[in-house]
Short mmCIF file of C-alpha atoms in Angstrom, two decimals:
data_model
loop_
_atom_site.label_atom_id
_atom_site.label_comp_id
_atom_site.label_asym_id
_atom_site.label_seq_id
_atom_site.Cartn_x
_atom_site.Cartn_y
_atom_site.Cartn_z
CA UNK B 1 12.20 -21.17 -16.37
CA UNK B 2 14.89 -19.54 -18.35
CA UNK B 3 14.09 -17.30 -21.47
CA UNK B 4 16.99 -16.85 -24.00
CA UNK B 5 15.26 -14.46 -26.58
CA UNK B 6 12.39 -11.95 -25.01
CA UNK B 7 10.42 -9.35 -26.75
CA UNK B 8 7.32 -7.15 -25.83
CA UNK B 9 4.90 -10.11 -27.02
CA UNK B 10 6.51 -12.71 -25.35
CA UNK B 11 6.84 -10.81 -22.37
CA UNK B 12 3.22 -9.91 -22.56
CA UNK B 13 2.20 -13.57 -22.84
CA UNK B 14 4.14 -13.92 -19.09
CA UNK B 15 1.62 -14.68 -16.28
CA UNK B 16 1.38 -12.40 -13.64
CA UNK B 17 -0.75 -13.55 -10.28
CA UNK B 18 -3.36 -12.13 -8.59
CA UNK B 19 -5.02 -9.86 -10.90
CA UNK B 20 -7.55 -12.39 -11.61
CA UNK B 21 -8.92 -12.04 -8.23
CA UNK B 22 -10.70 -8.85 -9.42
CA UNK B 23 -12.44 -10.78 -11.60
CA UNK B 24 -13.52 -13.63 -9.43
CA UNK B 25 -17.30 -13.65 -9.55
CA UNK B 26 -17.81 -15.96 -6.67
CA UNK B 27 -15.69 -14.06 -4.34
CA UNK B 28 -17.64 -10.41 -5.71
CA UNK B 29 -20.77 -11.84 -5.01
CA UNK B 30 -19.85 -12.86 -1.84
CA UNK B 31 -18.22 -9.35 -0.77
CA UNK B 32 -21.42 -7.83 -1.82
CA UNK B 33 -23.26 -10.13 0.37
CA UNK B 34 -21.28 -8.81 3.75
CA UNK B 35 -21.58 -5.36 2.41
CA UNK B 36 -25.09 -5.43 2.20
CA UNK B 37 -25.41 -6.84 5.69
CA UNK B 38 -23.04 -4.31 7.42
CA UNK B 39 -24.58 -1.48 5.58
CA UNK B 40 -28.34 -3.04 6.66
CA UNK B 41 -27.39 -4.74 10.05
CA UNK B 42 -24.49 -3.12 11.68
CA UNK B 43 -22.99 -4.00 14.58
CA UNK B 44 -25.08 -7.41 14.80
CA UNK B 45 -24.01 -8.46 11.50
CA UNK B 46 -20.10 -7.31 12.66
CA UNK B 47 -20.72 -9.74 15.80
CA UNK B 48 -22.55 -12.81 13.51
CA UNK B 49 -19.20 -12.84 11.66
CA UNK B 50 -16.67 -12.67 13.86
CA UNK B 51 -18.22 -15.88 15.86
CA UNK B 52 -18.49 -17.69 12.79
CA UNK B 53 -15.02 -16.75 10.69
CA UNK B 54 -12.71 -15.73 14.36
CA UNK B 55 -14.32 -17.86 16.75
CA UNK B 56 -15.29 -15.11 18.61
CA UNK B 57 -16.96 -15.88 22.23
CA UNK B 58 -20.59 -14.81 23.30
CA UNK B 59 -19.53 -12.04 25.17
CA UNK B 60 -17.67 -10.59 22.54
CA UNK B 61 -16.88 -6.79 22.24
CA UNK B 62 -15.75 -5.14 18.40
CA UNK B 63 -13.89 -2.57 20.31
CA UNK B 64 -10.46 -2.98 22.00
CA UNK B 65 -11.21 -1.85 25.55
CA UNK B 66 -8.95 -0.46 27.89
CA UNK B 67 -8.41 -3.50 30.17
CA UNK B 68 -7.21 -5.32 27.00
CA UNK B 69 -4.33 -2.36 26.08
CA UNK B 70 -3.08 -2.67 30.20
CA UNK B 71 -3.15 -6.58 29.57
CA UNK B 72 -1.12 -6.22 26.45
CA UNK B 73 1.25 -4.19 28.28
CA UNK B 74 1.41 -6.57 31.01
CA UNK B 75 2.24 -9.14 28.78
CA UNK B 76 5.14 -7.21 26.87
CA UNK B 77 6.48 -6.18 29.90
CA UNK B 78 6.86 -9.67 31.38
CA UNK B 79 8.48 -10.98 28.79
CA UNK B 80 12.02 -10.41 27.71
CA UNK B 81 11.81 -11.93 23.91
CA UNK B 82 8.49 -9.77 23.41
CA UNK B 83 9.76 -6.46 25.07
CA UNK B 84 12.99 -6.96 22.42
CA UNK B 85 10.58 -7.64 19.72
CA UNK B 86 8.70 -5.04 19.96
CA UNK B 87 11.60 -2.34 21.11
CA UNK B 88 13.04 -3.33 17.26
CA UNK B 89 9.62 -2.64 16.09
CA UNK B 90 10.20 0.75 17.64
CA UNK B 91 13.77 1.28 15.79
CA UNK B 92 11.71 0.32 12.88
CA UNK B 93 8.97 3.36 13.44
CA UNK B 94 11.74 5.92 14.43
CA UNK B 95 13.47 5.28 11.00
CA UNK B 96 9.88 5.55 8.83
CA UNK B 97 8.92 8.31 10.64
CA UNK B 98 12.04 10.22 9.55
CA UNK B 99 11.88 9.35 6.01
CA UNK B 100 7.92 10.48 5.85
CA UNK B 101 8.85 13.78 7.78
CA UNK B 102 11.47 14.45 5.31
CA UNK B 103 8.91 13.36 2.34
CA UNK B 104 6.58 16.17 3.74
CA UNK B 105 8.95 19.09 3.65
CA UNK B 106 10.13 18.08 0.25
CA UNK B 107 7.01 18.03 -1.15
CA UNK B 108 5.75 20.84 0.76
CA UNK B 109 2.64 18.92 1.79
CA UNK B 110 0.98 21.59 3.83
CA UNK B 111 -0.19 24.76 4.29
CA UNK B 112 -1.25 26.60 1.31
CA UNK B 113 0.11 28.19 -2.57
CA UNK B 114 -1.13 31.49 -4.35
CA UNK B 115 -0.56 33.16 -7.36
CA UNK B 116 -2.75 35.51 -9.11
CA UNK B 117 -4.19 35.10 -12.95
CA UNK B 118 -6.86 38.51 -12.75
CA UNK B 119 -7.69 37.53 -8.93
CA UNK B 120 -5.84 35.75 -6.53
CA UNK B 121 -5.80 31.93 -7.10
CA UNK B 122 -4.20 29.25 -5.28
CA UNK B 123 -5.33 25.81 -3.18
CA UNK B 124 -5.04 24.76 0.65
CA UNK B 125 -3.18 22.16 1.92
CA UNK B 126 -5.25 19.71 4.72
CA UNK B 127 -5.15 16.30 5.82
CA UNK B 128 -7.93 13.85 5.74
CA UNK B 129 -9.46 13.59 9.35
CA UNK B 130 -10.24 10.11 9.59
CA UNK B 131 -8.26 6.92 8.40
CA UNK B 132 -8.35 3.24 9.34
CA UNK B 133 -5.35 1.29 9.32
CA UNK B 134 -6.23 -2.03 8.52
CA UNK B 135 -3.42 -4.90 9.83
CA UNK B 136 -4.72 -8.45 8.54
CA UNK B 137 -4.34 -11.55 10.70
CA UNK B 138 -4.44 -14.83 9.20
CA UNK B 139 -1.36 -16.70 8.49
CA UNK B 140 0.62 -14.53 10.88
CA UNK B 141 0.78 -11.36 12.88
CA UNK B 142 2.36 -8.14 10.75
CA UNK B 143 3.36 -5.41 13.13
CA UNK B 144 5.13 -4.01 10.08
CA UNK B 145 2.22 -3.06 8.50
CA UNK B 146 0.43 -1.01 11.08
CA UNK B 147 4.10 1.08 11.68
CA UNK B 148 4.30 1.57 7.71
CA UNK B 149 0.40 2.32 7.19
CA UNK B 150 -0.19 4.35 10.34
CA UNK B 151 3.01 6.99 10.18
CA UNK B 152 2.93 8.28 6.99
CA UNK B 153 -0.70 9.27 8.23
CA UNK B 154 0.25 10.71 11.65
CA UNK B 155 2.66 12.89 9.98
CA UNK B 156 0.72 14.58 7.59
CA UNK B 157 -1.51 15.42 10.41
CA UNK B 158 -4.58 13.41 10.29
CA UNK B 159 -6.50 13.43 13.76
CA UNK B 160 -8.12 10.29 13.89
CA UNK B 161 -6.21 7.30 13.36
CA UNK B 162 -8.26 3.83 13.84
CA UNK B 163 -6.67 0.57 13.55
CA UNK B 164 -9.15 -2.57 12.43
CA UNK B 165 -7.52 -6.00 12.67
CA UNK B 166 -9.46 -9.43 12.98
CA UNK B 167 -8.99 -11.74 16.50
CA UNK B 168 -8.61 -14.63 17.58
CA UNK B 169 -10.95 -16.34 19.89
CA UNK B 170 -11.79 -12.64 20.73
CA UNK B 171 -7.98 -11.30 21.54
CA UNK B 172 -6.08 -9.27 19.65
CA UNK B 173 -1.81 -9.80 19.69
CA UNK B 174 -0.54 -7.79 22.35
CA UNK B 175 2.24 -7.18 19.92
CA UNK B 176 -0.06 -4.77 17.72
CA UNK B 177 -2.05 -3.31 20.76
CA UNK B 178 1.40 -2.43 22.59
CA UNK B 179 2.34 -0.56 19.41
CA UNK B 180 -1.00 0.97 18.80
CA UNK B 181 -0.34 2.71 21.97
CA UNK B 182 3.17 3.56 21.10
CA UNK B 183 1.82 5.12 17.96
CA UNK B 184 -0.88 7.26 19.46
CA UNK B 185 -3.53 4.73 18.76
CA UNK B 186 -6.10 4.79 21.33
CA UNK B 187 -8.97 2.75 18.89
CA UNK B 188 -8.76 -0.78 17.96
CA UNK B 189 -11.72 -2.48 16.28
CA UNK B 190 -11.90 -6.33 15.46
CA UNK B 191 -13.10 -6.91 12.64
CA UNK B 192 -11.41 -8.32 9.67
CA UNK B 193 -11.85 -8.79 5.75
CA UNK B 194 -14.55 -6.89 3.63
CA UNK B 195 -16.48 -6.47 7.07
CA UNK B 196 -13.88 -3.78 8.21
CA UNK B 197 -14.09 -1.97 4.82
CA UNK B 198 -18.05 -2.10 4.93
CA UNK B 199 -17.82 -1.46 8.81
CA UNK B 200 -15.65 2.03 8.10
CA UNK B 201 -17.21 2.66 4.99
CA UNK B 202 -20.65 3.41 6.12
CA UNK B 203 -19.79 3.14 9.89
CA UNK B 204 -22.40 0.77 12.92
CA UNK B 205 -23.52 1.62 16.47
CA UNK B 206 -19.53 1.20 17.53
CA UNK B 207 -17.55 1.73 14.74
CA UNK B 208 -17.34 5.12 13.89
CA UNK B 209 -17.23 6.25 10.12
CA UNK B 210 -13.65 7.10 8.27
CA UNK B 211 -12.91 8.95 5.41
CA UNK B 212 -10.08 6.68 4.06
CA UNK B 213 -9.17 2.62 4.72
CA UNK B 214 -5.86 2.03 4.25
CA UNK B 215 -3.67 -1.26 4.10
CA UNK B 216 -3.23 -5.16 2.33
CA UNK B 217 -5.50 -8.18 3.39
CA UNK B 218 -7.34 -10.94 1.17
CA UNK B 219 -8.86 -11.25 -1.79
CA UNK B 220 -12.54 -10.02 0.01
CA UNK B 221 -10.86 -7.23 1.19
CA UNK B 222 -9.37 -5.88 -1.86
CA UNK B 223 -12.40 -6.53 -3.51
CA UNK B 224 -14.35 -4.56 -0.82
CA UNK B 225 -11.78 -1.48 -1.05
CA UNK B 226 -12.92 -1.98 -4.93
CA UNK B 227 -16.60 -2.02 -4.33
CA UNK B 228 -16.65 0.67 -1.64
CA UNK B 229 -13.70 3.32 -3.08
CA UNK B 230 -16.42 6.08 -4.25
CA UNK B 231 -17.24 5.70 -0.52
CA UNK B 232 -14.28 5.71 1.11
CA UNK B 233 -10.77 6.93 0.37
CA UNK B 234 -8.50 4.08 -0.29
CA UNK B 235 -4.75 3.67 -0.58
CA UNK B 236 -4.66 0.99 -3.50
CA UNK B 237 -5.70 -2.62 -4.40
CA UNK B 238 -2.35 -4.15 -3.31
CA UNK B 239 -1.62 -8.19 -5.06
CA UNK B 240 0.65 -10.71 -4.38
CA UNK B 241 4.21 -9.46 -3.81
CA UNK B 242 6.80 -8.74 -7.15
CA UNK B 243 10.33 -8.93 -7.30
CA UNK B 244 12.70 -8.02 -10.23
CA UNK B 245 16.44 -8.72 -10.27
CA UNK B 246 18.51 -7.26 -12.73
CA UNK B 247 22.28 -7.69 -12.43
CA UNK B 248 25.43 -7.90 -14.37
CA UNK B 249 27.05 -9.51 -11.41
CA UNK B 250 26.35 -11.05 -7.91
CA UNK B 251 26.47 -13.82 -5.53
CA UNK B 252 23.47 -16.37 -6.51
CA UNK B 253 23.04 -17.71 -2.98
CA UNK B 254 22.48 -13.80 -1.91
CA UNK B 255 20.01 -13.03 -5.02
CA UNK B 256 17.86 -16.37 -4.82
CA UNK B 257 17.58 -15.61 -1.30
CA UNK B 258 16.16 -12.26 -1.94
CA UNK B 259 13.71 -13.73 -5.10
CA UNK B 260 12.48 -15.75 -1.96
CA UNK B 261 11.91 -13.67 0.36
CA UNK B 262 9.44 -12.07 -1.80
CA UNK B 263 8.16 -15.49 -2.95
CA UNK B 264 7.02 -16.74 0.69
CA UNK B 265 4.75 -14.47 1.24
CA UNK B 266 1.55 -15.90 -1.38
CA UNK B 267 1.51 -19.06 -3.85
CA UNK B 268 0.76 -15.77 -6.35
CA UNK B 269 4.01 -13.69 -5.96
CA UNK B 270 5.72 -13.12 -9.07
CA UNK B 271 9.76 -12.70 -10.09
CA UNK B 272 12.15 -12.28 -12.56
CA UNK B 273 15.99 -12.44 -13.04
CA UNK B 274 17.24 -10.44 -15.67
CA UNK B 275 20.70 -10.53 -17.14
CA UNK B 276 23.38 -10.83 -19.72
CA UNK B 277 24.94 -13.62 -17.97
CA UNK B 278 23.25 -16.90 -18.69
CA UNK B 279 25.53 -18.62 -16.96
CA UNK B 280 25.03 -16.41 -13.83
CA UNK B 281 21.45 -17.05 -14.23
CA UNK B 282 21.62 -20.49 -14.33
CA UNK B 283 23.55 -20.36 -10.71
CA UNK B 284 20.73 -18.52 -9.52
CA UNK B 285 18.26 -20.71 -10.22
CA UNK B 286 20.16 -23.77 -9.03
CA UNK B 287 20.66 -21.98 -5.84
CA UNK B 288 16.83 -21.43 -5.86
CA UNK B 289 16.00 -24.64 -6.17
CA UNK B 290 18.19 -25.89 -3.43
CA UNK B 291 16.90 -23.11 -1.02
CA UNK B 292 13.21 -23.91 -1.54
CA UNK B 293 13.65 -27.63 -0.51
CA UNK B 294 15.38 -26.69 2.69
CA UNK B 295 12.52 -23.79 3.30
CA UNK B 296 10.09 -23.34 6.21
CA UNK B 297 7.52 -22.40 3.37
CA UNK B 298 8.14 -24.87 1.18
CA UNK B 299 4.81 -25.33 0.22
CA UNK B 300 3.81 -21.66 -0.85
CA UNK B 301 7.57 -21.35 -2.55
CA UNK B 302 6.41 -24.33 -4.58
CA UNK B 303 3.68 -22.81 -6.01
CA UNK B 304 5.14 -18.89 -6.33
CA UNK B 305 8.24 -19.84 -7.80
CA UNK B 306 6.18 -21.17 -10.78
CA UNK B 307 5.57 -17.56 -11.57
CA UNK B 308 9.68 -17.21 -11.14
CA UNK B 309 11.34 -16.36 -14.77
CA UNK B 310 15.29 -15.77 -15.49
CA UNK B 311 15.28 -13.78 -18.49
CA UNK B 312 18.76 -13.72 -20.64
CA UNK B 313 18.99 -10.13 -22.48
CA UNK B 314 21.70 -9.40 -24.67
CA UNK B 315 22.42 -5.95 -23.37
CA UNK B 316 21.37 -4.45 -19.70
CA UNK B 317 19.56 -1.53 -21.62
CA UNK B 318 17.43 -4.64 -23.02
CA UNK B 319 17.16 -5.40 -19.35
CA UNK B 320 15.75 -2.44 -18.11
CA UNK B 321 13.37 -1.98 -21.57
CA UNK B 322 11.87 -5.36 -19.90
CA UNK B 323 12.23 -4.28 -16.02
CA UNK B 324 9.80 -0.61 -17.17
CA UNK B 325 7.02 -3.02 -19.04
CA UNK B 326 6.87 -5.33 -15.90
CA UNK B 327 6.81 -2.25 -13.45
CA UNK B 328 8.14 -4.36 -10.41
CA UNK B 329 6.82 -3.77 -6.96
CA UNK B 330 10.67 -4.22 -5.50
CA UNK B 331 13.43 -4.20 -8.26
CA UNK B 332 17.00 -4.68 -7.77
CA UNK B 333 20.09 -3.75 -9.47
CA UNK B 334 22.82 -5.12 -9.42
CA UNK B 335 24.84 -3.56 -12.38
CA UNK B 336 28.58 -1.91 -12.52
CA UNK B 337 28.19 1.82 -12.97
CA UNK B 338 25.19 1.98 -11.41
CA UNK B 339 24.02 3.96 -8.32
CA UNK B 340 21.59 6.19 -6.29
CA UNK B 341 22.93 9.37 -8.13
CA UNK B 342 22.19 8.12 -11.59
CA UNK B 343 19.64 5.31 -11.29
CA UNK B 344 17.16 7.59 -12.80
CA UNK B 345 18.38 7.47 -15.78
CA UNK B 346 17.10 3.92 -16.09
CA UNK B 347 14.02 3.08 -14.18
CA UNK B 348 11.00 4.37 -14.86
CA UNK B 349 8.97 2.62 -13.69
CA UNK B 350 9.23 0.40 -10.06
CA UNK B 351 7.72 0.80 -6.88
CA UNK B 352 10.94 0.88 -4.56
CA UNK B 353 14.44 -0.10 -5.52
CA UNK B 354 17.22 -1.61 -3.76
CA UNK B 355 20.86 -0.28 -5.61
CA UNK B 356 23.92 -2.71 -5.06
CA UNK B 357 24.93 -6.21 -3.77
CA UNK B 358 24.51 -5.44 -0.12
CA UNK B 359 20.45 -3.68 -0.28
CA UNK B 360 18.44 -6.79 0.46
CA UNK B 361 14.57 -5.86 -0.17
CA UNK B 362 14.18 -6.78 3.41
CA UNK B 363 16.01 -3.56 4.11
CA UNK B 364 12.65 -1.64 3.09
CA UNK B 365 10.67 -4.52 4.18
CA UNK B 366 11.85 -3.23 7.81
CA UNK B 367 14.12 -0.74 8.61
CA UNK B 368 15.22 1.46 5.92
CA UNK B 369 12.51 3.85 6.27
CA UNK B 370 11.11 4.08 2.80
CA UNK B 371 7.37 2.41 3.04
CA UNK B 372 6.85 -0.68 2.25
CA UNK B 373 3.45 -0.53 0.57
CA UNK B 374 3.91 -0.70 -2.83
CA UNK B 375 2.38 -0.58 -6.35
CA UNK B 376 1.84 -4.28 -7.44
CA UNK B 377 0.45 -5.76 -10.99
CA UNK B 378 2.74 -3.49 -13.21
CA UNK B 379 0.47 -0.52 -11.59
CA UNK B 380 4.48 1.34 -10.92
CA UNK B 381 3.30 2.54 -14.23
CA UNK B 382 0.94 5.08 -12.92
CA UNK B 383 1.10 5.09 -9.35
CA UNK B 384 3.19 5.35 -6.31
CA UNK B 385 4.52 3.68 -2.79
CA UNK B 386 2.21 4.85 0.06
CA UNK B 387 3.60 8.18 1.61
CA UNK B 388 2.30 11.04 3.21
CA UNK B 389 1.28 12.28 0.21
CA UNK B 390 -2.03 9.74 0.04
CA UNK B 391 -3.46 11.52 3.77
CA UNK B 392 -3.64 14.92 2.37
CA UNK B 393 -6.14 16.33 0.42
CA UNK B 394 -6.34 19.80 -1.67
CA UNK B 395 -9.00 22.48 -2.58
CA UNK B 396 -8.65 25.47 -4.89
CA UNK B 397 -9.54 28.64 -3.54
CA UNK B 398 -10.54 32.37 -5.94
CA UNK B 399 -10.66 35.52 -4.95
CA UNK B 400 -11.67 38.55 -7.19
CA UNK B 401 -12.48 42.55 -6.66
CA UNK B 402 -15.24 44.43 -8.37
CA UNK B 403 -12.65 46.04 -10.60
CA UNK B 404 -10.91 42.28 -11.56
CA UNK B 405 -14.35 41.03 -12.29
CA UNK B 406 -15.19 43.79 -15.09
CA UNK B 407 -12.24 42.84 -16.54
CA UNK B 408 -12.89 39.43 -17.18
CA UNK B 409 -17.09 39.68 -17.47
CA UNK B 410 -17.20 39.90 -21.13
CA UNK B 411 -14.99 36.88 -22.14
CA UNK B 412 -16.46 35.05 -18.91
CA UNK B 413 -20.04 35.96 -20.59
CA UNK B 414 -19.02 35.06 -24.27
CA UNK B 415 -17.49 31.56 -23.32
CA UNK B 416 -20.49 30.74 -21.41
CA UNK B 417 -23.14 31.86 -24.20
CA UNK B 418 -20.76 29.39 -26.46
CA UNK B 419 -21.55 26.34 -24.27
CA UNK B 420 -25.62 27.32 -23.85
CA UNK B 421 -25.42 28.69 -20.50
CA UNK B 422 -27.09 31.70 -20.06
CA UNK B 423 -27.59 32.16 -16.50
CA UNK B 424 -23.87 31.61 -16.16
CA UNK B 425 -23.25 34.70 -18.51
CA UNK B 426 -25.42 36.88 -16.32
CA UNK B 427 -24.13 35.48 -13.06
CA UNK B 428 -21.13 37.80 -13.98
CA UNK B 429 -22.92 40.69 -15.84
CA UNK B 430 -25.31 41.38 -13.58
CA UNK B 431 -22.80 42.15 -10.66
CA UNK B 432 -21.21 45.06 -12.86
#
């Protein structure tokens, strides 16, 4: 679909997929269903599940036990394409946890501030204790998603790091519990969907209780993490993948590829092209077309790509007006002049984004080292990509002398009359 003319209503009227589901009765009612069984039932209820939705066998265990971690390694070890695999999973890790360290010192995420008003003021600094990383199964296996969900929390220092994932037939890939290990990861739990938020929400006879769920998965899972997030810490309620382009110039083969690559992932994913060019545009989409009928997943690009727009601006500031309303998950630019020392200057508001030609979004799908899990359904506007920011937690801290308190008592005393609260006056009085 090309747009020639675009304002803020028109724009506005534009579909964007996947927001719905938090609106989807059936599905809520549903998610409260398991909930309420977890929460009631525990472990059985866990078990019950995972034999009806995973096939699970009659002997099956919710916990990852150590035979299964030595068989995994066996496995990896044995096999040439899967050691190589999962050593370029391992380049992957190195190069997020080097962007994440950096994050922390730049933000100064630990330790503690001070300054002093009357007494001395300030907060501390401390990581949450315990997370689960939560790695869906499904359609395929992501090994990608426990390196970017499970680093950021390792280096902001939180001890316990659990990883829940559902199985198959009772196995979990050896893929994911060969990188557990690599990662420090010691507990595995199978359990998948709104079960795993309920499970680590309230916590059964085997799964212990966390603190924070973090991580993407299905519509019951999000709407769990929605249900259960005065309960337990979550990350965000992650949608269908976004992509906007917007370029002055480019190669459309390159470009519709990387529309695409964002589009195979749900039948929900949403994109836009954005330029000045309508010829260029036009390329693009031709290109697009002609890549989806050649694609492996043709039939979820047939279904996302209705959700694809090519918008035709008549200046790029227009274009980036129109790229700050949609709030992007992944945003390109591909526009002369522009570059990592002055692309501030027009985004606002994106989760990550790729400058130039030559940065593919699968860069930071992999092995840039930026994470990966990012603000979707135009939430760029407020919020931000997962970092090690999200694992930390602060408290304020006061400290005052006999001598500081007399100084403040009486306005103290006279603000606290004002609101009707008389014991609070005295609380300070009555110590001078």
């Amino acid at each position: 679909m090309v747009i020639k003319d675009i304002n803020g209503e028109v724009l506005n009227t534009l579909p964007k997929k996947g927001t719905e589901i938090l609106l989807d009765k059936e599905a809520i009612e549903v998610v409260e269903k398991i909930v309420r069984e977890v929460m009631f039932r525990g472990d059985d209820a866990l078990i019950e599940m995972a034999k009806k939705f995973d096939d699970a066998p009659e002997n099956f265990s919710l916990k990852v036990s150590e035979e299964e971690f030595k068989e995994a390694e066996r496995i990896i070890e044995n096999d040439e394409e899967l050691k190589e695999i999962v050593n370029n999973f391992l380049v992957m890790a190195g190069r997020v946890e080097k962007f994440h360290r950096k994050q922390l010192r730049k933000l100064n995420l630990s330790g503690k501030w001070i300054t002093k008003t009357t007494g001395k003021v300030g907060q501390v600094i401390v990581p949450v204790e315990k997370v689960c990383v939560y790695v869906p199964g499904g359609r395929a296996i992501y090994p990608s998603t426990l390196i970017m969900n499970t680093i950021p929390a390792k280096v902001a220092g939180v001890k316990e790091i659990f990883v829940a994932t559902p199985s198959k037939k009772g196995k979990v890939s050896p893929v994911i519990l060969y990188l557990c290990k690599k990662l420090g990861i010691n507990e595995v739990f199978k359990v998948g969907g709104a079960s795993a938020v309920a499970s680590f929400a309230f916590g059964t006879q085997t799964i212990p209780k966390a603190d924070m769920i973090v991580g993407p998965g299905n519509k019951y899972f999000i709407l769990a993490k929605r249900l259960l997030s005065g309960i337990i810490g979550i990350d965000m309620l992650p949608g269908p993948s976004e992509i906007a382009v917007i370029l002055d110039h480019g190669n459309s083969y390159h470009i519709s590829l990387d529309v695409l690559s964002q589009l195979e992932h749900d039948p929900d994913s949403n994109g836009y092209v954005i330029s000045t060019n309508e010829l260029l545009l036009e390329d693009i989409r031709e290109k697009t077309i002609e890549t989806i009928k050649e694609a492996e997943r043709k039939e979820i690009l047939s279904s996302s790509s209705k959700n694809l727009f090519f918008i035709k601006v008549d200046s790029i500031e227009e274009g980036f007006d129109i790229v700050n309303k949609i709030a992007p998950e992944h945003l390109e630019v591909i526009v002369e002049g522009i570059s990592y020392k002055n692309i501030h200057k027009f985004v606002k508001n994106a989760g990550t984004v790729l400058i130039g030609e030559h940065t593919s979004t699968v860069l930071t799908d992999y092995i840039a080292g930026p994470n990966h899990v990012l603000p979707t359904g135009s939430t760029a506007r407020f919020s931000s990509p997962l970092g090690v920011y999200n694992f930390v937690k602060f408290y304020n801290f006061a400290q005052w002398t006999k001598k500081e308190l007399k100084k403040d008592k009486t306005i103290v005393s006279k603000l606290a009359r004002y609101e009707g609260l008389e014991i609070h006056a005295q609380a300070v009085e009555k110590r001078t």
